[in-house]
Amino acid sequence: MAITEQQRKELAAFIRNRRERITPEAVGIKNSYGRRRTPGLRREELAQLAGVSVTWYTWLEQARRIRVSSQILNGLARALRLDATETGHLFRLAGELPPSVQAPCLREHIPEQYLTFLDLQDPLPAFIVNHRFDVLAWNQGFCALFPYFESLEHGRRNTLVMMFDERAREMHPNWEQDALEAAALFRAQAADQLAHPAYAKMIEELQVEHPEFQELWERRDLAPSVPSVRLFDHPTLGRIELGYVKLRLAGVHATLVVYQPVRDNRLIARFSDLVEERIRARLRPAGGSVGRPDRQSVPEDISRSPGGLDHRWSRA
């Protein structure tokens, strides 16, 4: 990809800035000859660490019109000791796609502020999902929309896998279209990850278990990640129409998805009733005490808030 003159200048300034931040001692250089004119590494020292010629590296810092490959950028990132954010910035300045995340984001990677914000979406169904479509965290509204969700094994709490569950087929009156969209969206978002074992294993298992998925997957359709609308045949609410929006989370490779009524705002109150019903069911004594099988259980000291029951306990 061609880059502008301004990008070349920014790239040159960026790598020079990061080079000057690295001390010789930090990279194991003990013997330094002559007086240093820079507070950090010399160009020849950085070039050696990155595996490039001094001349080529000098041209790079001079913003010359030279081609920089992904392999060289990776070498520079290692030599400059860049973190993930800095490495992505380096690649984009050079007109290259940043290296992909090699493993799916996990639940423990989600900052607490995002989990609190997720809770505040109740009673609207909301959840946080990674690039592999694993559901990492969810609120009570999400469980009200998908009553079977918490009965799923942890390895099957994935929106692509869920789409091919028999119970999901019963809930999606437009299942064929929704399933096609889910497969196409996954292929578009995870194209650079499909060789990773965590992604490849899931796709292989879906192909073995569901011939319909294999047929959809082999179509190699792609879908953009944009707001959309879906119909549901809910076991309690009947046929409902919900739109959903997606918000990419900063600083973590995950997305917040929130469902919301499209035409019938009364659905908010109906979801609120379902959420409170779930809470009351968990508060009912089982064998003389409140059951607390997992982190979705209701604490015995649950309190009320101005907006209804306090849902802070509902995180995944």
GROMACS .gro file of C-alpha atoms in nm:
model
  316
    1MET     CA    1   0.000   0.000   0.000
    2ALA     CA    2   0.138   0.339  -0.101
    3ILE     CA    3   0.201   0.582   0.183
    4THR     CA    4   0.212   0.960   0.184
    5GLU     CA    5   0.509   1.186   0.243
    6GLN     CA    6   0.363   1.279   0.581
    7GLN     CA    7   0.340   0.910   0.678
    8ARG     CA    8   0.706   0.859   0.586
    9LYS     CA    9   0.805   1.155   0.802
   10GLU     CA   10   0.593   1.030   1.091
   11LEU     CA   11   0.742   0.681   1.055
   12ALA     CA   12   1.095   0.822   1.058
   13ALA     CA   13   1.024   1.037   1.363
   14PHE     CA   14   0.855   0.751   1.546
   15ILE     CA   15   1.134   0.496   1.509
   16ARG     CA   16   1.397   0.760   1.589
   17ASN     CA   17   1.204   0.855   1.903
   18ARG     CA   18   1.178   0.493   2.018
   19ARG     CA   19   1.543   0.422   1.933
   20GLU     CA   20   1.655   0.709   2.152
   21ARG     CA   21   1.455   0.568   2.444
   22ILE     CA   22   1.652   0.242   2.454
   23THR     CA   23   1.974   0.244   2.654
   24PRO     CA   24   2.270   0.031   2.541
   25GLU     CA   25   2.262  -0.150   2.875
   26ALA     CA   26   1.899  -0.252   2.818
   27VAL     CA   27   1.998  -0.458   2.512
   28GLY     CA   28   2.322  -0.594   2.655
   29ILE     CA   29   2.571  -0.349   2.498
   30LYS     CA   30   2.842  -0.306   2.761
   31ASN     CA   31   3.131  -0.161   2.565
   32SER     CA   32   3.054   0.169   2.400
   33TYR     CA   33   3.329   0.333   2.194
   34GLY     CA   34   3.349   0.709   2.155
   35ARG     CA   35   3.117   0.978   2.282
   36ARG     CA   36   2.749   0.918   2.215
   37ARG     CA   37   2.558   1.194   2.042
   38THR     CA   38   2.223   1.029   2.117
   39PRO     CA   39   2.076   0.935   2.456
   40GLY     CA   40   1.981   0.591   2.329
   41LEU     CA   41   2.109   0.343   2.073
   42ARG     CA   42   2.308   0.442   1.769
   43ARG     CA   43   2.163   0.372   1.427
   44GLU     CA   44   2.414   0.098   1.357
   45GLU     CA   45   2.330  -0.072   1.686
   46LEU     CA   46   1.958  -0.070   1.617
   47ALA     CA   47   2.013  -0.185   1.258
   48GLN     CA   48   2.213  -0.482   1.384
   49LEU     CA   49   1.943  -0.575   1.633
   50ALA     CA   50   1.675  -0.549   1.365
   51GLY     CA   51   1.874  -0.746   1.107
   52VAL     CA   52   1.896  -0.472   0.842
   53SER     CA   53   2.181  -0.275   0.690
   54VAL     CA   54   2.289   0.053   0.848
   55THR     CA   55   2.242   0.231   0.515
   56TRP     CA   56   1.886   0.102   0.473
   57TYR     CA   57   1.793   0.192   0.830
   58THR     CA   58   1.945   0.540   0.789
   59TRP     CA   59   1.733   0.593   0.478
   60LEU     CA   60   1.426   0.489   0.678
   61GLU     CA   61   1.498   0.750   0.946
   62GLN     CA   62   1.554   1.004   0.669
   63ALA     CA   63   1.203   0.936   0.532
   64ARG     CA   64   1.340   0.814   0.198
   65ARG     CA   65   1.106   0.648  -0.053
   66ILE     CA   66   1.189   0.286   0.031
   67ARG     CA   67   0.965  -0.020   0.059
   68VAL     CA   68   0.923  -0.168   0.406
   69SER     CA   69   0.799  -0.527   0.432
   70SER     CA   70   0.602  -0.683   0.718
   71GLN     CA   71   0.903  -0.903   0.799
   72ILE     CA   72   1.129  -0.599   0.841
   73LEU     CA   73   0.864  -0.419   1.047
   74ASN     CA   74   0.842  -0.717   1.279
   75GLY     CA   75   1.221  -0.705   1.320
   76LEU     CA   76   1.210  -0.334   1.396
   77ALA     CA   77   0.927  -0.382   1.647
   78ARG     CA   78   1.129  -0.646   1.833
   79ALA     CA   79   1.449  -0.439   1.827
   80LEU     CA   80   1.266  -0.126   1.944
   81ARG     CA   81   1.081  -0.327   2.211
   82LEU     CA   82   0.743  -0.200   2.102
   83ASP     CA   83   0.424  -0.311   2.274
   84ALA     CA   84   0.112  -0.418   2.082
   85THR     CA   85  -0.023  -0.064   2.047
   86GLU     CA   86   0.311   0.075   1.929
   87THR     CA   87   0.360  -0.214   1.688
   88GLY     CA   88   0.020  -0.152   1.532
   89HIS     CA   89   0.106   0.216   1.495
   90LEU     CA   90   0.439   0.128   1.330
   91PHE     CA   91   0.269  -0.099   1.075
   92ARG     CA   92  -0.002   0.153   0.990
   93LEU     CA   93   0.252   0.431   0.937
   94ALA     CA   94   0.432   0.200   0.693
   95GLY     CA   95   0.109   0.124   0.508
   96GLU     CA   96   0.087  -0.237   0.628
   97LEU     CA   97  -0.179  -0.426   0.822
   98PRO     CA   98  -0.082  -0.470   1.188
   99PRO     CA   99  -0.003  -0.823   1.306
  100SER     CA  100  -0.313  -1.016   1.406
  101VAL     CA  101  -0.394  -1.124   1.757
  102GLN     CA  102  -0.274  -1.483   1.783
  103ALA     CA  103  -0.519  -1.604   2.046
  104PRO     CA  104  -0.881  -1.513   2.125
  105CYS     CA  105  -0.938  -1.256   2.396
  106LEU     CA  106  -1.035  -1.412   2.730
  107ARG     CA  107  -1.284  -1.308   2.998
  108GLU     CA  108  -1.006  -1.195   3.234
  109HIS     CA  109  -0.877  -0.951   2.970
  110ILE     CA  110  -1.193  -0.737   2.990
  111PRO     CA  111  -1.142  -0.425   3.207
  112GLU     CA  112  -1.379  -0.382   3.499
  113GLN     CA  113  -1.520  -0.056   3.358
  114TYR     CA  114  -1.657  -0.242   3.055
  115LEU     CA  115  -1.820  -0.505   3.276
  116THR     CA  116  -1.987  -0.233   3.482
  117PHE     CA  117  -2.111  -0.066   3.162
  118LEU     CA  118  -2.243  -0.402   3.044
  119ASP     CA  119  -2.447  -0.439   3.364
  120LEU     CA  120  -2.595  -0.093   3.314
  121GLN     CA  121  -2.752  -0.202   2.984
  122ASP     CA  122  -3.010  -0.414   3.171
  123PRO     CA  123  -3.286  -0.489   3.091
  124LEU     CA  124  -3.172  -0.458   2.728
  125PRO     CA  125  -2.996  -0.782   2.625
  126ALA     CA  126  -2.622  -0.718   2.597
  127PHE     CA  127  -2.302  -0.918   2.590
  128ILE     CA  128  -1.929  -0.891   2.521
  129VAL     CA  129  -1.784  -1.115   2.253
  130ASN     CA  130  -1.431  -1.173   2.121
  131HIS     CA  131  -1.318  -1.218   1.759
  132ARG     CA  132  -1.389  -1.592   1.782
  133PHE     CA  133  -1.747  -1.503   1.878
  134ASP     CA  134  -1.706  -1.648   2.230
  135VAL     CA  135  -1.948  -1.482   2.472
  136LEU     CA  136  -1.714  -1.355   2.744
  137ALA     CA  137  -1.963  -1.165   2.963
  138TRP     CA  138  -2.336  -1.099   2.957
  139ASN     CA  139  -2.612  -0.929   3.149
  140GLN     CA  140  -2.947  -1.059   3.273
  141GLY     CA  141  -3.130  -0.917   2.972
  142PHE     CA  142  -2.922  -1.144   2.748
  143CYS     CA  143  -3.029  -1.448   2.952
  144ALA     CA  144  -3.391  -1.330   2.931
  145LEU     CA  145  -3.362  -1.321   2.550
  146PHE     CA  146  -3.187  -1.658   2.531
  147PRO     CA  147  -3.333  -1.861   2.822
  148TYR     CA  148  -3.123  -2.167   2.734
  149PHE     CA  149  -2.790  -1.981   2.733
  150GLU     CA  150  -2.680  -2.064   3.088
  151SER     CA  151  -2.752  -2.433   3.030
  152LEU     CA  152  -2.489  -2.446   2.755
  153GLU     CA  153  -2.147  -2.590   2.823
  154HIS     CA  154  -1.887  -2.314   2.851
  155GLY     CA  155  -1.721  -2.425   2.528
  156ARG     CA  156  -2.051  -2.378   2.341
  157ARG     CA  157  -2.121  -2.026   2.466
  158ASN     CA  158  -2.029  -1.887   2.127
  159THR     CA  159  -2.272  -1.697   1.905
  160LEU     CA  160  -2.173  -1.888   1.589
  161VAL     CA  161  -2.207  -2.225   1.763
  162MET     CA  162  -2.533  -2.113   1.926
  163MET     CA  163  -2.682  -2.030   1.585
  164PHE     CA  164  -2.674  -2.402   1.497
  165ASP     CA  165  -2.826  -2.518   1.825
  166GLU     CA  166  -3.174  -2.668   1.782
  167ARG     CA  167  -3.318  -2.423   2.034
  168ALA     CA  168  -3.179  -2.130   1.834
  169ARG     CA  169  -3.344  -2.262   1.518
  170GLU     CA  170  -3.679  -2.255   1.700
  171MET     CA  171  -3.618  -1.893   1.802
  172HIS     CA  172  -3.513  -1.763   1.459
  173PRO     CA  173  -3.804  -1.754   1.210
  174ASN     CA  174  -3.551  -1.643   0.945
  175TRP     CA  175  -3.295  -1.901   1.056
  176GLU     CA  176  -3.147  -1.973   0.711
  177GLN     CA  177  -3.070  -1.605   0.650
  178ASP     CA  178  -2.948  -1.545   1.005
  179ALA     CA  179  -2.720  -1.850   0.992
  180LEU     CA  180  -2.578  -1.740   0.655
  181GLU     CA  181  -2.512  -1.394   0.795
  182ALA     CA  182  -2.342  -1.535   1.107
  183ALA     CA  183  -2.109  -1.758   0.903
  184ALA     CA  184  -2.029  -1.478   0.657
  185LEU     CA  185  -1.963  -1.231   0.938
  186PHE     CA  186  -1.731  -1.476   1.111
  187ARG     CA  187  -1.534  -1.542   0.792
  188ALA     CA  188  -1.497  -1.168   0.728
  189GLN     CA  189  -1.378  -1.089   1.081
  190ALA     CA  190  -1.158  -1.394   1.142
  191ALA     CA  191  -1.004  -1.437   0.796
  192ASP     CA  192  -0.652  -1.378   0.926
  193GLN     CA  193  -0.705  -1.610   1.225
  194LEU     CA  194  -0.844  -1.924   1.064
  195ALA     CA  195  -0.510  -2.104   1.077
  196HIS     CA  196  -0.492  -2.058   1.455
  197PRO     CA  197  -0.583  -2.385   1.633
  198ALA     CA  198  -0.850  -2.221   1.850
  199TYR     CA  199  -1.034  -2.102   1.538
  200ALA     CA  200  -0.966  -2.400   1.313
  201LYS     CA  201  -1.086  -2.651   1.573
  202MET     CA  202  -1.420  -2.476   1.618
  203ILE     CA  203  -1.482  -2.456   1.242
  204GLU     CA  204  -1.390  -2.823   1.199
  205GLU     CA  205  -1.627  -2.930   1.477
  206LEU     CA  206  -1.912  -2.723   1.333
  207GLN     CA  207  -1.859  -2.878   0.990
  208VAL     CA  208  -1.872  -3.230   1.135
  209GLU     CA  209  -2.174  -3.166   1.358
  210HIS     CA  210  -2.383  -2.957   1.118
  211PRO     CA  211  -2.390  -3.025   0.741
  212GLU     CA  212  -2.578  -2.696   0.699
  213PHE     CA  213  -2.284  -2.507   0.841
  214GLN     CA  214  -2.042  -2.682   0.607
  215GLU     CA  215  -2.257  -2.582   0.311
  216LEU     CA  216  -2.271  -2.220   0.426
  217TRP     CA  217  -1.900  -2.212   0.507
  218GLU     CA  218  -1.801  -2.341   0.163
  219ARG     CA  219  -1.992  -2.055   0.000
  220ARG     CA  220  -1.720  -1.824   0.134
  221ASP     CA  221  -1.964  -1.536   0.168
  222LEU     CA  222  -1.858  -1.225   0.358
  223ALA     CA  223  -2.070  -0.983   0.562
  224PRO     CA  224  -1.982  -0.641   0.706
  225SER     CA  225  -2.000  -0.576   1.080
  226VAL     CA  226  -2.282  -0.323   1.078
  227PRO     CA  227  -2.598  -0.263   1.285
  228SER     CA  228  -2.875  -0.503   1.188
  229VAL     CA  229  -3.225  -0.624   1.279
  230ARG     CA  230  -3.343  -0.974   1.369
  231LEU     CA  231  -3.675  -1.142   1.435
  232PHE     CA  232  -3.715  -1.379   1.729
  233ASP     CA  233  -3.987  -1.622   1.828
  234HIS     CA  234  -3.940  -1.588   2.203
  235PRO     CA  235  -4.095  -1.855   2.428
  236THR     CA  236  -4.250  -1.585   2.652
  237LEU     CA  237  -4.266  -1.265   2.448
  238GLY     CA  238  -4.378  -1.421   2.120
  239ARG     CA  239  -4.250  -1.278   1.792
  240ILE     CA  240  -4.035  -0.973   1.857
  241GLU     CA  241  -3.810  -0.757   1.642
  242LEU     CA  242  -3.481  -0.636   1.783
  243GLY     CA  243  -3.204  -0.429   1.633
  244TYR     CA  244  -2.849  -0.462   1.757
  245VAL     CA  245  -2.549  -0.235   1.763
  246LYS     CA  246  -2.184  -0.326   1.809
  247LEU     CA  247  -1.924  -0.118   1.991
  248ARG     CA  248  -1.558  -0.213   1.961
  249LEU     CA  249  -1.388  -0.191   2.300
  250ALA     CA  250  -1.072   0.019   2.318
  251GLY     CA  251  -0.762  -0.151   2.454
  252VAL     CA  252  -0.900  -0.506   2.421
  253HIS     CA  253  -0.990  -0.724   2.122
  254ALA     CA  254  -1.358  -0.758   2.202
  255THR     CA  255  -1.695  -0.606   2.110
  256LEU     CA  256  -2.000  -0.503   2.311
  257VAL     CA  257  -2.329  -0.599   2.144
  258VAL     CA  258  -2.659  -0.450   2.262
  259TYR     CA  259  -3.007  -0.550   2.141
  260GLN     CA  260  -3.281  -0.288   2.142
  261PRO     CA  261  -3.648  -0.268   2.034
  262VAL     CA  262  -3.704  -0.145   1.681
  263ARG     CA  263  -4.070  -0.048   1.673
  264ASP     CA  264  -4.222  -0.155   2.004
  265ASN     CA  265  -4.070   0.033   2.299
  266ARG     CA  266  -4.299  -0.161   2.532
  267LEU     CA  267  -4.050  -0.444   2.493
  268ILE     CA  268  -3.817  -0.264   2.733
  269ALA     CA  269  -4.073  -0.298   3.013
  270ARG     CA  270  -4.140  -0.659   2.917
  271PHE     CA  271  -3.769  -0.742   2.928
  272SER     CA  272  -3.750  -0.565   3.263
  273ASP     CA  273  -4.027  -0.794   3.393
  274LEU     CA  274  -3.838  -1.102   3.271
  275VAL     CA  275  -3.515  -0.984   3.434
  276GLU     CA  276  -3.684  -0.925   3.768
  277GLU     CA  277  -3.858  -1.261   3.740
  278ARG     CA  278  -3.519  -1.426   3.693
  279ILE     CA  279  -3.392  -1.253   4.006
  280ARG     CA  280  -3.694  -1.355   4.212
  281ALA     CA  281  -3.652  -1.715   4.098
  282ARG     CA  282  -3.295  -1.715   4.221
  283LEU     CA  283  -3.396  -1.563   4.552
  284ARG     CA  284  -3.643  -1.841   4.626
  285PRO     CA  285  -3.501  -2.074   4.893
  286ALA     CA  286  -3.398  -2.416   4.769
  287GLY     CA  287  -3.382  -2.660   5.057
  288GLY     CA  288  -3.401  -2.379   5.311
  289SER     CA  289  -3.119  -2.161   5.172
  290VAL     CA  290  -3.045  -1.946   4.872
  291GLY     CA  291  -2.864  -2.150   4.608
  292ARG     CA  292  -2.535  -2.005   4.485
  293PRO     CA  293  -2.401  -2.248   4.222
  294ASP     CA  294  -2.194  -1.997   4.028
  295ARG     CA  295  -2.116  -1.630   3.977
  296GLN     CA  296  -2.458  -1.567   3.823
  297SER     CA  297  -2.627  -1.651   4.155
  298VAL     CA  298  -2.789  -1.377   4.357
  299PRO     CA  299  -2.607  -1.271   4.674
  300GLU     CA  300  -2.814  -1.301   4.988
  301ASP     CA  301  -2.773  -0.929   5.057
  302ILE     CA  302  -2.909  -0.816   4.719
  303SER     CA  303  -3.047  -0.463   4.739
  304ARG     CA  304  -3.275  -0.245   4.535
  305SER     CA  305  -3.170   0.054   4.329
  306PRO     CA  306  -3.385   0.342   4.197
  307GLY     CA  307  -3.410   0.166   3.861
  308GLY     CA  308  -3.528  -0.164   4.011
  309LEU     CA  309  -3.327  -0.456   4.138
  310ASP     CA  310  -2.953  -0.408   4.155
  311HIS     CA  311  -2.805  -0.617   3.872
  312ARG     CA  312  -2.438  -0.575   3.957
  313TRP     CA  313  -2.412  -0.941   4.048
  314SER     CA  314  -2.506  -1.051   3.696
  315ARG     CA  315  -2.164  -1.052   3.531
  316ALA     CA  316  -2.035  -1.361   3.364
   0.00000   0.00000   0.00000
